mmCIF file of C-alpha atoms in Angstrom:
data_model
loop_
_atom_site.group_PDB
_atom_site.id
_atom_site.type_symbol
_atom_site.label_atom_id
_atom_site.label_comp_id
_atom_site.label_asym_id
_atom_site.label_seq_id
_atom_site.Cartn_x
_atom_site.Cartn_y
_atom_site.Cartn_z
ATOM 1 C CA UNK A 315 -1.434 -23.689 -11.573
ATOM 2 C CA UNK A 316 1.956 -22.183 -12.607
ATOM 3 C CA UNK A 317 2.335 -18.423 -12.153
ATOM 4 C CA UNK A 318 2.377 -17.203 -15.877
ATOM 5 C CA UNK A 319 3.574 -14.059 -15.108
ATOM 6 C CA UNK A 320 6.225 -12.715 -16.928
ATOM 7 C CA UNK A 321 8.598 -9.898 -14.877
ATOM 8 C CA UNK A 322 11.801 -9.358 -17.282
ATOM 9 C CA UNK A 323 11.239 -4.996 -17.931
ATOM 10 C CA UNK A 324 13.370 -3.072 -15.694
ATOM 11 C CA UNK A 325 13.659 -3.064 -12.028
ATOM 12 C CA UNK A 326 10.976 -0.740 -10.203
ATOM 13 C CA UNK A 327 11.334 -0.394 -6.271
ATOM 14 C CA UNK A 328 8.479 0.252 -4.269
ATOM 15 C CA UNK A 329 8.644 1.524 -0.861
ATOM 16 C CA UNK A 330 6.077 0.520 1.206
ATOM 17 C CA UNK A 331 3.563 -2.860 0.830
ATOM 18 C CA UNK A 332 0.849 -2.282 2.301
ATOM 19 C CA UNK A 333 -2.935 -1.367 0.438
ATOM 20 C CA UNK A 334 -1.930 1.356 -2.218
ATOM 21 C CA UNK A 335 1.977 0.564 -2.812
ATOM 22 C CA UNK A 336 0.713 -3.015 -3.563
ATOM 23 C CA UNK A 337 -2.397 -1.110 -5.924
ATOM 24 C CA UNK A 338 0.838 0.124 -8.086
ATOM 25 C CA UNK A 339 3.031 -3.000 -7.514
ATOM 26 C CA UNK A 340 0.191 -5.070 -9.162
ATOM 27 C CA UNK A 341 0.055 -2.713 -12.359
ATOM 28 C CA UNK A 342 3.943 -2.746 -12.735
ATOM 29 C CA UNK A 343 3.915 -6.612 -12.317
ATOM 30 C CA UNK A 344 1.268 -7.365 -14.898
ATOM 31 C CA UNK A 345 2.705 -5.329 -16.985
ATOM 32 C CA UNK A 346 6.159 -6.848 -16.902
ATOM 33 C CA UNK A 347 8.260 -4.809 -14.797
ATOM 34 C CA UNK A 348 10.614 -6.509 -12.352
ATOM 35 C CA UNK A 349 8.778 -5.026 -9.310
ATOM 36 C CA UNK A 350 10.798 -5.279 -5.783
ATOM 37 C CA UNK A 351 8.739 -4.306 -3.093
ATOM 38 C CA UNK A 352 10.623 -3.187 0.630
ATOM 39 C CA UNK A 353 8.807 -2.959 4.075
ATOM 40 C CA UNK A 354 9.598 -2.449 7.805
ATOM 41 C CA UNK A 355 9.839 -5.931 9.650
ATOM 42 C CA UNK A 356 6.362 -5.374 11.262
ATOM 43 C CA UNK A 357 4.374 -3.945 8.806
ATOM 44 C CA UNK A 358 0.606 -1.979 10.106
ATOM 45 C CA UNK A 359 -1.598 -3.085 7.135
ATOM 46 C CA UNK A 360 -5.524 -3.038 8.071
ATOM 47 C CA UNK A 361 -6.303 -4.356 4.670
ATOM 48 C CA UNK A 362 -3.631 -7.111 4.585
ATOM 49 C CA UNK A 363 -5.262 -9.437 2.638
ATOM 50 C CA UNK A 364 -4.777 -7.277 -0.109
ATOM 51 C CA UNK A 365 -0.869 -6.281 0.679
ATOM 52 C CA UNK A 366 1.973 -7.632 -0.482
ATOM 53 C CA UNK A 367 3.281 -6.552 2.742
ATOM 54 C CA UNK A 368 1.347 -9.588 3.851
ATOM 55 C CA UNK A 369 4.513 -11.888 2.695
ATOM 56 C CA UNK A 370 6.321 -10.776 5.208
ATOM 57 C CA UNK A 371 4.882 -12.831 8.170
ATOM 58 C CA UNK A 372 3.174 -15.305 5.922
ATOM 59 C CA UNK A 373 6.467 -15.892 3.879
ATOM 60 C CA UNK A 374 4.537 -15.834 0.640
ATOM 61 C CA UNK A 375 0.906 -13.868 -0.138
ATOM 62 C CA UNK A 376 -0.996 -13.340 -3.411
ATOM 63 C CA UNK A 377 -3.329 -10.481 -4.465
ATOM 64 C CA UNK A 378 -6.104 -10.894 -7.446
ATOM 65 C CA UNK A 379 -3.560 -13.438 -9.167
ATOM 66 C CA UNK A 380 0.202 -12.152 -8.452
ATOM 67 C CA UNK A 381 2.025 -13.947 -5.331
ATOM 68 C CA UNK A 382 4.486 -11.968 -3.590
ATOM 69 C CA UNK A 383 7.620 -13.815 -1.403
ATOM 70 C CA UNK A 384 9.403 -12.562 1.108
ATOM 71 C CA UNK A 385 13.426 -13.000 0.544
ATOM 72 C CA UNK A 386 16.132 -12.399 2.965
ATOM 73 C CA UNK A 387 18.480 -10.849 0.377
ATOM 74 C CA UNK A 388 18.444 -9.005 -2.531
ATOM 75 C CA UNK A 389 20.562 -11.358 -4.876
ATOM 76 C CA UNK A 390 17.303 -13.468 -4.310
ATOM 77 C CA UNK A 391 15.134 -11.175 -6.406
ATOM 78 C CA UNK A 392 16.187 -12.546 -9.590
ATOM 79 C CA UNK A 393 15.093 -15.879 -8.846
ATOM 80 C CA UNK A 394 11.585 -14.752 -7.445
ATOM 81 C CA UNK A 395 11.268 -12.430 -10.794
ATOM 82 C CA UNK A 396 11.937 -16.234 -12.816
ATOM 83 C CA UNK A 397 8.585 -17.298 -10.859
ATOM 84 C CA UNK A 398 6.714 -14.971 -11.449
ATOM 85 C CA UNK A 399 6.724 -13.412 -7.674
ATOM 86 C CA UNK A 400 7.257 -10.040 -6.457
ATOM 87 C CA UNK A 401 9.993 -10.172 -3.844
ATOM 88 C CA UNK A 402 9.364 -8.706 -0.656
ATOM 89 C CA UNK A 403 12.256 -7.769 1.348
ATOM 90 C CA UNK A 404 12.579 -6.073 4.923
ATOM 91 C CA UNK A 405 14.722 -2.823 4.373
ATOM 92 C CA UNK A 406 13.382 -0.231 5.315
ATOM 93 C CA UNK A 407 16.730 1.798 5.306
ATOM 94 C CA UNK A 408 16.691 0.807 1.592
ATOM 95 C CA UNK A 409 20.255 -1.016 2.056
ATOM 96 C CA UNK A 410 19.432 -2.840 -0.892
ATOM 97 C CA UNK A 411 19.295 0.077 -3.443
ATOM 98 C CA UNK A 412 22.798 0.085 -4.934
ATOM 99 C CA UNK A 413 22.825 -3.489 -6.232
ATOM 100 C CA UNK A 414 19.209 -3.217 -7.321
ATOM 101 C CA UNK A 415 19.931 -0.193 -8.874
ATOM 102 C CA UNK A 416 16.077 0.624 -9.994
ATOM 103 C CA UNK A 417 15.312 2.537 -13.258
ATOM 104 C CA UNK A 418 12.458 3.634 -11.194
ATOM 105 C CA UNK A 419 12.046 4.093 -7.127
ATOM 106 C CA UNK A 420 7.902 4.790 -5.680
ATOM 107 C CA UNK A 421 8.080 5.704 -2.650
ATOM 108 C CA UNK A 422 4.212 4.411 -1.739
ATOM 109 C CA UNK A 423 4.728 4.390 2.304
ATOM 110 C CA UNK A 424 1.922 7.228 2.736
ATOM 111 C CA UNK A 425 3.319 8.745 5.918
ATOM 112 C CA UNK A 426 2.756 12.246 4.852
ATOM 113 C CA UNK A 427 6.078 12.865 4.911
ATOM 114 C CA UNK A 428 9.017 11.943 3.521
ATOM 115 C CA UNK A 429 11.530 9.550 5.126
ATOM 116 C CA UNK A 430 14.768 8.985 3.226
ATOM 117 C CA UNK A 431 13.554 9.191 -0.414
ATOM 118 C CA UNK A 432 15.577 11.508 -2.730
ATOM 119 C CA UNK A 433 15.923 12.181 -6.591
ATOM 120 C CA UNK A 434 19.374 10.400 -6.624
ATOM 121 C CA UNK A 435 17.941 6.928 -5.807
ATOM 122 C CA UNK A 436 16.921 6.097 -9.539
ATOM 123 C CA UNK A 437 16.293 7.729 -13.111
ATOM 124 C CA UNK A 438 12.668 8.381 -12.206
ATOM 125 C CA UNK A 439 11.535 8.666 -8.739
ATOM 126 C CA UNK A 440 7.362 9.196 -7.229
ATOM 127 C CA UNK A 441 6.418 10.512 -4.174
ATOM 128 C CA UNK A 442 2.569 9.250 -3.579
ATOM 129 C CA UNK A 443 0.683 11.677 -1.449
ATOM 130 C CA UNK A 444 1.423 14.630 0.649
ATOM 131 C CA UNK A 445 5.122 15.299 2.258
ATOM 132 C CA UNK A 446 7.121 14.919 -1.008
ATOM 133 C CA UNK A 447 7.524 18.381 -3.410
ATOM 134 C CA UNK A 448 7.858 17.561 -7.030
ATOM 135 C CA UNK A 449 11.195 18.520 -8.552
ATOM 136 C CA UNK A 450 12.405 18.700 -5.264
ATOM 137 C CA UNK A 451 12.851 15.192 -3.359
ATOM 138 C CA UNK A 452 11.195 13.302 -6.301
ATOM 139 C CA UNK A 453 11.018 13.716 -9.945
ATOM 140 C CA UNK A 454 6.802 13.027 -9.549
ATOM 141 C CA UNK A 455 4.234 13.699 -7.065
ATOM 142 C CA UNK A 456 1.463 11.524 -7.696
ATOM 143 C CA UNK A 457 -2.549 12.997 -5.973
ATOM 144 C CA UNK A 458 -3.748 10.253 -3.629
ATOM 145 C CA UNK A 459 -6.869 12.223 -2.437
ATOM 146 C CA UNK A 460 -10.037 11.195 -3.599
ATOM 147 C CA UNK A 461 -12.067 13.925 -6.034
ATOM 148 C CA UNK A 462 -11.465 15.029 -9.492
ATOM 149 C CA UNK A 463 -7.450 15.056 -9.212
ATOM 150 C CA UNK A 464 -7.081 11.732 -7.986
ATOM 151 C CA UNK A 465 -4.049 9.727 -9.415
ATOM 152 C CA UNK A 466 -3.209 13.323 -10.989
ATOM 153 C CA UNK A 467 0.593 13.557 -12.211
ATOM 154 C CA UNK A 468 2.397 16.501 -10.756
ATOM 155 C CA UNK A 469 5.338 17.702 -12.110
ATOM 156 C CA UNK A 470 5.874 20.816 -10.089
ATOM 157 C CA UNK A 471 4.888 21.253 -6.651
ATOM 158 C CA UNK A 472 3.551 19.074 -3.756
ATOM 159 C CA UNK A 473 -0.012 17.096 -3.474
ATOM 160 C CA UNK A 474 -2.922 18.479 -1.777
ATOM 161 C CA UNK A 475 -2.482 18.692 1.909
ATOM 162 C CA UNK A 476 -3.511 15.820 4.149
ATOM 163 C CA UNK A 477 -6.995 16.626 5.382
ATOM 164 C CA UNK A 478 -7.371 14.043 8.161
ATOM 165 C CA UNK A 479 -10.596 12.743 7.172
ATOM 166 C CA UNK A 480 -11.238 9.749 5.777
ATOM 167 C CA UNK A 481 -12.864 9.358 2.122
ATOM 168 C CA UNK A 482 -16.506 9.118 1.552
ATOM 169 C CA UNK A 483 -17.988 5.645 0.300
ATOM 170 C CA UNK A 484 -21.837 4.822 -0.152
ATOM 171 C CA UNK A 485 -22.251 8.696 1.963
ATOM 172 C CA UNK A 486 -20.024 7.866 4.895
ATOM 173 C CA UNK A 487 -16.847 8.857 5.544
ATOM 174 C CA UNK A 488 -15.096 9.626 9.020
ATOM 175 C CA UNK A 489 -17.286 6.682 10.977
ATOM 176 C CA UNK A 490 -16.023 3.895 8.569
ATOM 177 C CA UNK A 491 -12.659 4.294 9.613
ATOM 178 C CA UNK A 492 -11.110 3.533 13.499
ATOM 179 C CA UNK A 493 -8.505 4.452 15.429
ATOM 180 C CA UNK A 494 -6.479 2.903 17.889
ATOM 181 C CA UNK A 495 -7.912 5.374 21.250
ATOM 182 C CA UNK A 496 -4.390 4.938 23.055
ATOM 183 C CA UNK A 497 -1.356 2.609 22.692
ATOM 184 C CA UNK A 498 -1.194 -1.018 23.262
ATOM 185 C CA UNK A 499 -1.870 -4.687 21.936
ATOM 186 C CA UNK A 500 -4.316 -4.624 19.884
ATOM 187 C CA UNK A 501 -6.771 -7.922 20.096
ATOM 188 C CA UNK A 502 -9.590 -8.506 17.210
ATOM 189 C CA UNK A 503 -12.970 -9.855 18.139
ATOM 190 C CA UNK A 504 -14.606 -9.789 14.642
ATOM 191 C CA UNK A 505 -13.259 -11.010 11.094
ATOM 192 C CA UNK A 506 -12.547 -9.384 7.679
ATOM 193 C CA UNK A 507 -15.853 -10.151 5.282
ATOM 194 C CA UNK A 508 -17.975 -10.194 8.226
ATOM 195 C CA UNK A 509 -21.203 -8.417 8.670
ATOM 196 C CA UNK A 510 -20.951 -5.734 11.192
ATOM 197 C CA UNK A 511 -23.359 -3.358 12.969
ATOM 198 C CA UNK A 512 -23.167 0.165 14.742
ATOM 199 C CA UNK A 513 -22.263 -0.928 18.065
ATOM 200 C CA UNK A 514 -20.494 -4.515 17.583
ATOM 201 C CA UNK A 515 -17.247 -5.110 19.657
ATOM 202 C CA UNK A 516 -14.715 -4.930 16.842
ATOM 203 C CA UNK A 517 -11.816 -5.830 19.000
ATOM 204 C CA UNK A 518 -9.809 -4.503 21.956
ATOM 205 C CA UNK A 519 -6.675 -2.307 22.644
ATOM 206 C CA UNK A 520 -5.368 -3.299 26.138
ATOM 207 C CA UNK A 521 -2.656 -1.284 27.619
ATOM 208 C CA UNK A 522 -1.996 -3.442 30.303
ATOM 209 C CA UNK A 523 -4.169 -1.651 32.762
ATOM 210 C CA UNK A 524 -7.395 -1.665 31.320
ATOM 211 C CA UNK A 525 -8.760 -3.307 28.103
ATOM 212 C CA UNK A 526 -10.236 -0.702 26.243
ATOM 213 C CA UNK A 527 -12.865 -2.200 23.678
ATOM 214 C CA UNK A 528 -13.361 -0.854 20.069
ATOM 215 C CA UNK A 529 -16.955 -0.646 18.573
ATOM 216 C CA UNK A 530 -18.663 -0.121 14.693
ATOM 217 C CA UNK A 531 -19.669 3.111 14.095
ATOM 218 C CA UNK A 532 -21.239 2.153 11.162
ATOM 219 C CA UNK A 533 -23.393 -0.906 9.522
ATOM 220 C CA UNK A 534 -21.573 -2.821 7.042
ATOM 221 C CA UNK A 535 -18.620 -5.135 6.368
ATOM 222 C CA UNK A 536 -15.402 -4.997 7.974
ATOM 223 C CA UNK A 537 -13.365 -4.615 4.812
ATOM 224 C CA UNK A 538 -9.828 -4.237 7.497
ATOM 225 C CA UNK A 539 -8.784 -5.063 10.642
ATOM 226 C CA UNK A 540 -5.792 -5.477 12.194
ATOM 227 C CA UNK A 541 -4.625 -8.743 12.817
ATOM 228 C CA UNK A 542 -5.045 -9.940 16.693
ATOM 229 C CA UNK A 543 -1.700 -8.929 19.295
ATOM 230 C CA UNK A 544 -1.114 -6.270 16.735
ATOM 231 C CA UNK A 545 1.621 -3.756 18.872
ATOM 232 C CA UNK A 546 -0.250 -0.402 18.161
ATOM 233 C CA UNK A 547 0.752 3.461 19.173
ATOM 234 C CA UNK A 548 -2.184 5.621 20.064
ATOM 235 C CA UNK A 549 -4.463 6.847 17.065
ATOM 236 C CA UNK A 550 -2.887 4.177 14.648
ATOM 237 C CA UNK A 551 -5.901 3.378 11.914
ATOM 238 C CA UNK A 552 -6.922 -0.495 12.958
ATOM 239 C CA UNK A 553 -10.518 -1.008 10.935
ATOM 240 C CA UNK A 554 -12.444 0.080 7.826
ATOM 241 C CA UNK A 555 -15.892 -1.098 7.457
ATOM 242 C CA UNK A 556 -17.623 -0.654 4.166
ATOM 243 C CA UNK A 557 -20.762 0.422 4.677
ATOM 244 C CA UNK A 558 -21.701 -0.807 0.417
ATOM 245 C CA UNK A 559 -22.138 -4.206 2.387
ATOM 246 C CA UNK A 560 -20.008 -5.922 -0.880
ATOM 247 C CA UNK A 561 -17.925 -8.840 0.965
ATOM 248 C CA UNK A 562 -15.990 -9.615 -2.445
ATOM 249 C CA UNK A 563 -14.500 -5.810 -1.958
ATOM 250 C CA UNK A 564 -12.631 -7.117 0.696
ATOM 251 C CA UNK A 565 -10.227 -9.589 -1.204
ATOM 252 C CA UNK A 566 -9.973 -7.375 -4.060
ATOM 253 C CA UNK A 567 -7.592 -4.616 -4.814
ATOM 254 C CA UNK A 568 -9.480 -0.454 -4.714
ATOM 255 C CA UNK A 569 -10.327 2.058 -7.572
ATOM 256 C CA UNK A 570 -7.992 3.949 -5.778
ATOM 257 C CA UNK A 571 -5.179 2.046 -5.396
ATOM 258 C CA UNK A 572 -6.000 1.159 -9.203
ATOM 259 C CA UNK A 573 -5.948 4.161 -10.093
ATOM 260 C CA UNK A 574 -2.253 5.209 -8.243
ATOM 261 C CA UNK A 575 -0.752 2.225 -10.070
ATOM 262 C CA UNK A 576 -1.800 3.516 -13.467
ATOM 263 C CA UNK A 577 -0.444 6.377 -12.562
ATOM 264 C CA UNK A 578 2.805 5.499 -11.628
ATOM 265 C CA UNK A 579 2.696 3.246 -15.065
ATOM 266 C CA UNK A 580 1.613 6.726 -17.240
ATOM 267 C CA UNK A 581 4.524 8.283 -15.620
ATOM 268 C CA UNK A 582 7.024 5.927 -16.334
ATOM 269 C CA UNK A 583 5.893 6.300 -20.253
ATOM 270 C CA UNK A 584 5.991 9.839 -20.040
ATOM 271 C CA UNK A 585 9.307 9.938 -18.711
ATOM 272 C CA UNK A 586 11.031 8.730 -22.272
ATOM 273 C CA UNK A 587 13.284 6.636 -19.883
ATOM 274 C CA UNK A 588 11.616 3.443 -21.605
ATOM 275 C CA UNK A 589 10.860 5.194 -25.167
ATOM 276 C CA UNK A 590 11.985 8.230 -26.806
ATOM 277 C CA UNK A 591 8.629 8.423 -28.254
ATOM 278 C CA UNK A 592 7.058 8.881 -24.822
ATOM 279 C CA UNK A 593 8.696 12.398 -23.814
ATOM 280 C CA UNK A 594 6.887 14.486 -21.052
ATOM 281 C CA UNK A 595 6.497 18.329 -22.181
#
């Protein structure tokens, strides 16, 4: 069926594709902005089925009902934006900003840190997460820890710190998520939507001396995984099991990366760079 998607607002660029820059790429998209998305040319995405980022190897990829291409330059966007499509382009040095010129730049890597993004890039600019200081190196900090302040809008000042540990779903929260135990090539054994118990050979990370194998600490389904001869540093996140057991969860985008994208959309409003009527106090 034809992609009835309409993209003709202004341009937003979104840094990052992977699970919760493609949560706010899919607001902005259905809600008409011309969304350009930008990743590094071997994106680490344990819940690619859900990622935009996903376009990059596959050449095309679509989440919960908008399809994302990959393009090789950015005079290309246009005609993906015709379609329907969010174009997915490899630049992560951002070469492409001065003849996209956004209205608005997200900067949705979640490194924890800031790596090139500055004020200057667009009219409105959002740092999701830790590293980025509101009025600072963006216009908007936007909370991406889960608890009462999640998706908050922060005008002044920088997001909570990174704790390190994982969210809690369903009561468990540091065992759900795994870890790459040293650097290598990482080789699955299991599948996203499986069934997995405490125990169960996940996959492998072999270093060329000694294949190291990676077991569930939890029961539940594998909601990510790295996809097999994945290049991988050590400690690199490469599997989430959800212990809720709910297979459709897997090809379906999160509350929280919901919530960021509504976010991100509230801001724009509230930025009167749309609408005078929709001035931030």
């Amino acid at each position: 069926m034809k992609n009835e998607l309409v993209m003709n607002g202004p341009v937003v660029l979104v840094r990052g594709a992977g699970e919760q820059a493609s949560g706010v790429g899919w607001v902005l998209a259905k809600t008409g902005f011309r969304v350009v998305m930008t990743e590094v040319a071997v994106p680490l995405m344990v819940r690619w089925p859900v990622c935009f980022g996903t376009a990059v190897s596959e050449g095309r990829w679509q989440v919960e009902g908008v399809q994302s291409s990959r393009v090789a330059d950015p005079k290309e966007c246009e005609t993906a934006w015709r379609a329907g499509e969010i174009p997915v382009l490899i630049d992560p040095a951002l070469e492409c900003l001065s003849l996209l010129n956004p209205l608005v730049l997200v900067d949705a890597i979640m490194a924890k840190r800031n790596l090139g993004t500055a004020r200057s890039m667009a009219r409105r600019t959002f740092g999701l997460g830790p590293g980025f200081t509101a009025g600072v190196d963006v216009d908007v900090v936007v909370e991406t820890n889960r608890g009462h302040n999640l998706a908050r809008l922060i005008y002044k000042g920088e997001a909570q710190p990174n704790t390190g540990i994982p969210g809690e779903v369903a009561g468990v929260s540091s065992r759900r998520v795994l870890y790459s135990p040293k650097a290598g090539i990482f080789r699955a054994k299991r599948s996203i939507g499986e069934q997995v118990s405490e125990g169960d050979c996940l996959g492998e990370i072999d270093d060329g001396i000694r294949p190291e194998e990676i077991l569930a600490l939890c029961n539940g389904v594998l909601r990510g995984l790295l996809r097999t001869e994945t290049p991988v540093a050590e400690h690199v996140k490469i599997g989430d099991i959800d212990p809720r057991g709910q297979v459709e969860y897997c090809r379906t985008i999160t509350e929280k990366a919901r919530a960021l994208g509504g976010a991100v959309l509230q801001g724009i409003l509230e930025s009167g760079i749309l609408s005078p009527l929709c001035n931030h106090e």
